[in-house]
Amino acid sequence: MWAEKDIEKVLVTEEQIENKAKELGAKITEDYKAIGSTPLLVALLRGSVPFFAELCKNIDLDIQYDFMDVSSYVGRHSTGEIRILKDLDTPVKDQDILLVEDIVDTGKTIQAVIELLYHRGARSVKIVTLLDKPSGRTNHLQADYIGFEVGNEFVIGFGMDFDQKYRCLPFIGVLKPECYTSKE
Ligand code: IMP
């Protein structure tokens, strides 16, 4: 495989991701059936796409989905702000939204998106993330559905990139240090 020489270790295998998506899909189905609602899935581009595709086929509800692309930047305020690069085409007023993320790190991006969606009149906003990196958190944000917890390391694969590379790897891994340093 082309990337083999760059990979230090595999953290989560393709099979583990597939099983986790089944588990999360079943739980999401159960939870939304219990409240008699069908969520609008909002996947944040680009990193969440492979996880989103794996997840949505495991949700046994007549769901609709849409995409949003935001870039987060921190101004002088530590709350974080977002710039919308691609907005939703679907109105969110009175909708139950389920945001799909690849990884929650500081939590700033997703927090800003949540506030925006509530501001637009969403009824509820929940988060499902493939990975959670709690050591990176700078706010109190907690995802509602979490695939796997990772430590304080930079991960790639299954949607996640380093310098736009490695997104299409079917597993989640850590790169060899020289792959980062050669770019710096
Ligand atoms: P946050 O606002 O710091 O939570 O940013 C989350 C976003 O940063 C994710 O959606 C990823 O695009 C990116 N990110 C954070 N940690 C990593 C990582 O370890 N690998 C790849 N991307 C990451």
Short mmCIF file of C-alpha atoms in Angstrom, two decimals, residues 7-157:
data_model
loop_
_atom_site.label_atom_id
_atom_site.label_comp_id
_atom_site.label_asym_id
_atom_site.label_seq_id
_atom_site.Cartn_x
_atom_site.Cartn_y
_atom_site.Cartn_z
CA ILE A 7 2.69 4.96 8.97
CA GLU A 8 4.14 4.65 12.47
CA LYS A 9 1.18 2.74 13.88
CA VAL A 10 -2.44 1.90 13.19
CA LEU A 11 -4.75 3.09 15.97
CA VAL A 12 -8.13 1.95 14.66
CA THR A 13 -8.64 -0.65 11.95
CA GLU A 14 -11.20 -0.57 9.16
CA GLU A 15 -13.10 -3.43 10.79
CA GLN A 16 -13.23 -1.60 14.13
CA ILE A 17 -14.60 1.51 12.39
CA GLU A 18 -17.25 -0.54 10.57
CA ASN A 19 -18.35 -2.20 13.80
CA LYS A 20 -18.42 1.11 15.64
CA ALA A 21 -20.54 2.70 12.91
CA LYS A 22 -23.06 -0.14 13.29
CA GLU A 23 -23.12 0.35 17.06
CA LEU A 24 -23.51 4.14 16.83
CA GLY A 25 -26.10 3.83 14.06
CA ALA A 26 -28.20 1.49 16.21
CA LYS A 27 -27.97 3.80 19.23
CA ILE A 28 -28.87 6.89 17.18
CA THR A 29 -31.82 5.03 15.63
CA GLU A 30 -33.06 3.99 19.06
CA ASP A 31 -32.65 7.47 20.60
CA TYR A 32 -34.44 9.36 17.83
CA LYS A 33 -37.20 6.75 17.59
CA ALA A 34 -37.73 7.23 21.32
CA ILE A 35 -38.41 10.94 20.84
CA GLY A 36 -40.37 10.38 17.62
CA SER A 37 -38.01 12.41 15.46
CA THR A 38 -35.79 11.96 12.44
CA PRO A 39 -32.61 14.05 12.52
CA LEU A 40 -31.15 16.04 9.67
CA LEU A 41 -27.57 14.82 9.40
CA VAL A 42 -25.10 17.64 8.81
CA ALA A 43 -21.65 16.44 7.85
CA LEU A 44 -18.77 18.87 8.20
CA LEU A 45 -16.51 18.82 5.17
CA ARG A 46 -14.15 17.43 4.38
CA GLY A 47 -12.90 15.13 7.09
CA SER A 48 -16.19 13.59 8.15
CA VAL A 49 -17.18 12.24 4.71
CA PRO A 50 -15.96 8.61 5.02
CA PHE A 51 -17.35 8.28 8.55
CA PHE A 52 -20.61 9.93 7.51
CA ALA A 53 -21.00 7.44 4.63
CA GLU A 54 -20.30 4.52 6.97
CA LEU A 55 -22.66 5.83 9.63
CA CYS A 56 -25.70 6.86 7.62
CA LYS A 57 -26.24 3.40 6.13
CA ASN A 58 -26.52 2.09 9.69
CA ILE A 59 -29.22 4.53 10.82
CA ASP A 60 -32.60 2.90 10.34
CA LEU A 61 -34.59 6.11 9.83
CA ASP A 62 -35.66 8.02 6.74
CA ILE A 63 -32.88 10.56 7.19
CA GLN A 64 -31.93 13.49 5.01
CA TYR A 65 -28.45 14.94 4.97
CA ASP A 66 -26.59 18.07 4.01
CA PHE A 67 -23.01 19.35 4.09
CA MET A 68 -21.31 22.36 5.50
CA ASP A 69 -17.71 23.51 5.17
CA VAL A 70 -16.34 25.87 7.74
CA SER A 71 -12.90 27.08 8.59
CA SER A 72 -12.27 27.92 12.17
CA TYR A 73 -9.96 30.66 13.17
CA VAL A 74 -9.28 32.21 16.50
CA GLY A 75 -9.37 35.96 16.67
CA ARG A 76 -8.47 37.91 19.72
CA HIS A 77 -11.24 36.15 21.60
CA SER A 78 -10.64 32.62 22.76
CA THR A 79 -14.19 31.51 21.92
CA GLY A 80 -13.23 30.85 18.30
CA GLU A 81 -15.07 32.02 15.22
CA ILE A 82 -15.96 30.31 12.00
CA ARG A 83 -15.99 31.35 8.41
CA ILE A 84 -18.57 29.53 6.29
CA LEU A 85 -16.99 28.20 3.10
CA LYS A 86 -20.04 26.18 2.07
CA ASP A 87 -23.37 26.68 3.72
CA LEU A 88 -26.29 24.30 4.11
CA ASP A 89 -28.95 24.20 1.40
CA THR A 90 -31.54 22.89 3.86
CA PRO A 91 -33.41 25.16 6.29
CA VAL A 92 -32.74 24.10 9.87
CA LYS A 93 -35.61 25.88 11.62
CA ASP A 94 -37.39 23.46 14.00
CA GLN A 95 -35.16 20.59 12.87
CA ASP A 96 -33.32 18.14 15.09
CA ILE A 97 -29.76 18.31 13.78
CA LEU A 98 -27.14 15.63 14.16
CA LEU A 99 -23.71 17.05 13.35
CA VAL A 100 -21.22 14.52 12.02
CA GLU A 101 -17.54 15.21 12.76
CA ASP A 102 -14.32 13.34 12.15
CA ILE A 103 -12.58 14.48 15.33
CA VAL A 104 -13.34 16.91 18.14
CA ASP A 105 -10.10 18.43 19.34
CA THR A 106 -10.32 21.91 20.92
CA GLY A 107 -14.09 21.80 20.36
CA LYS A 108 -14.11 25.35 18.98
CA THR A 109 -15.27 24.52 15.46
CA ILE A 110 -18.20 22.42 16.52
CA GLN A 111 -19.18 24.81 19.31
CA ALA A 112 -19.37 27.69 16.83
CA VAL A 113 -21.44 25.59 14.40
CA ILE A 114 -23.84 24.58 17.19
CA GLU A 115 -24.36 28.23 18.13
CA LEU A 116 -24.98 29.16 14.51
CA LEU A 117 -27.57 26.40 14.04
CA TYR A 118 -29.42 27.35 17.22
CA HIS A 119 -29.33 30.97 16.10
CA ARG A 120 -31.05 29.82 12.89
CA GLY A 121 -33.81 28.14 14.89
CA ALA A 122 -32.76 24.49 15.09
CA ARG A 123 -34.80 22.61 17.69
CA SER A 124 -31.88 20.49 18.88
CA VAL A 125 -28.27 20.00 17.86
CA LYS A 126 -26.36 16.85 18.77
CA ILE A 127 -22.91 15.66 17.81
CA VAL A 128 -21.63 12.35 16.60
CA THR A 129 -17.88 12.14 16.15
CA LEU A 130 -15.67 9.31 15.02
CA LEU A 131 -12.86 10.41 17.32
CA ASP A 132 -12.67 12.43 20.48
CA LYS A 133 -9.41 14.02 21.63
CA PRO A 134 -10.37 15.27 25.12
CA SER A 135 -6.81 16.36 25.95
CA GLY A 136 -7.10 19.08 23.30
CA ARG A 137 -10.33 20.58 24.62
CA THR A 138 -10.43 24.28 25.45
CA ASN A 139 -14.16 24.39 26.27
CA HIS A 140 -16.71 22.15 27.99
CA LEU A 141 -18.06 20.63 24.82
CA GLN A 142 -18.99 16.95 24.96
CA ALA A 143 -20.07 14.95 21.95
CA ASP A 144 -23.29 12.95 22.32
CA TYR A 145 -21.99 9.95 20.40
CA ILE A 146 -18.29 9.07 20.29
CA GLY A 147 -16.58 6.38 18.26
CA PHE A 148 -13.13 6.22 19.82
CA GLU A 149 -11.09 8.31 22.18
CA VAL A 150 -7.55 9.16 21.13
CA GLY A 151 -4.65 10.61 23.08
CA ASN A 152 -2.73 13.78 22.44
CA GLU A 153 -1.42 12.79 19.04
CA PHE A 154 -2.08 13.89 15.50
CA VAL A 155 -3.98 11.23 13.57
CA ILE A 156 -4.63 10.66 9.89
CA GLY A 157 -6.80 8.44 7.71
#
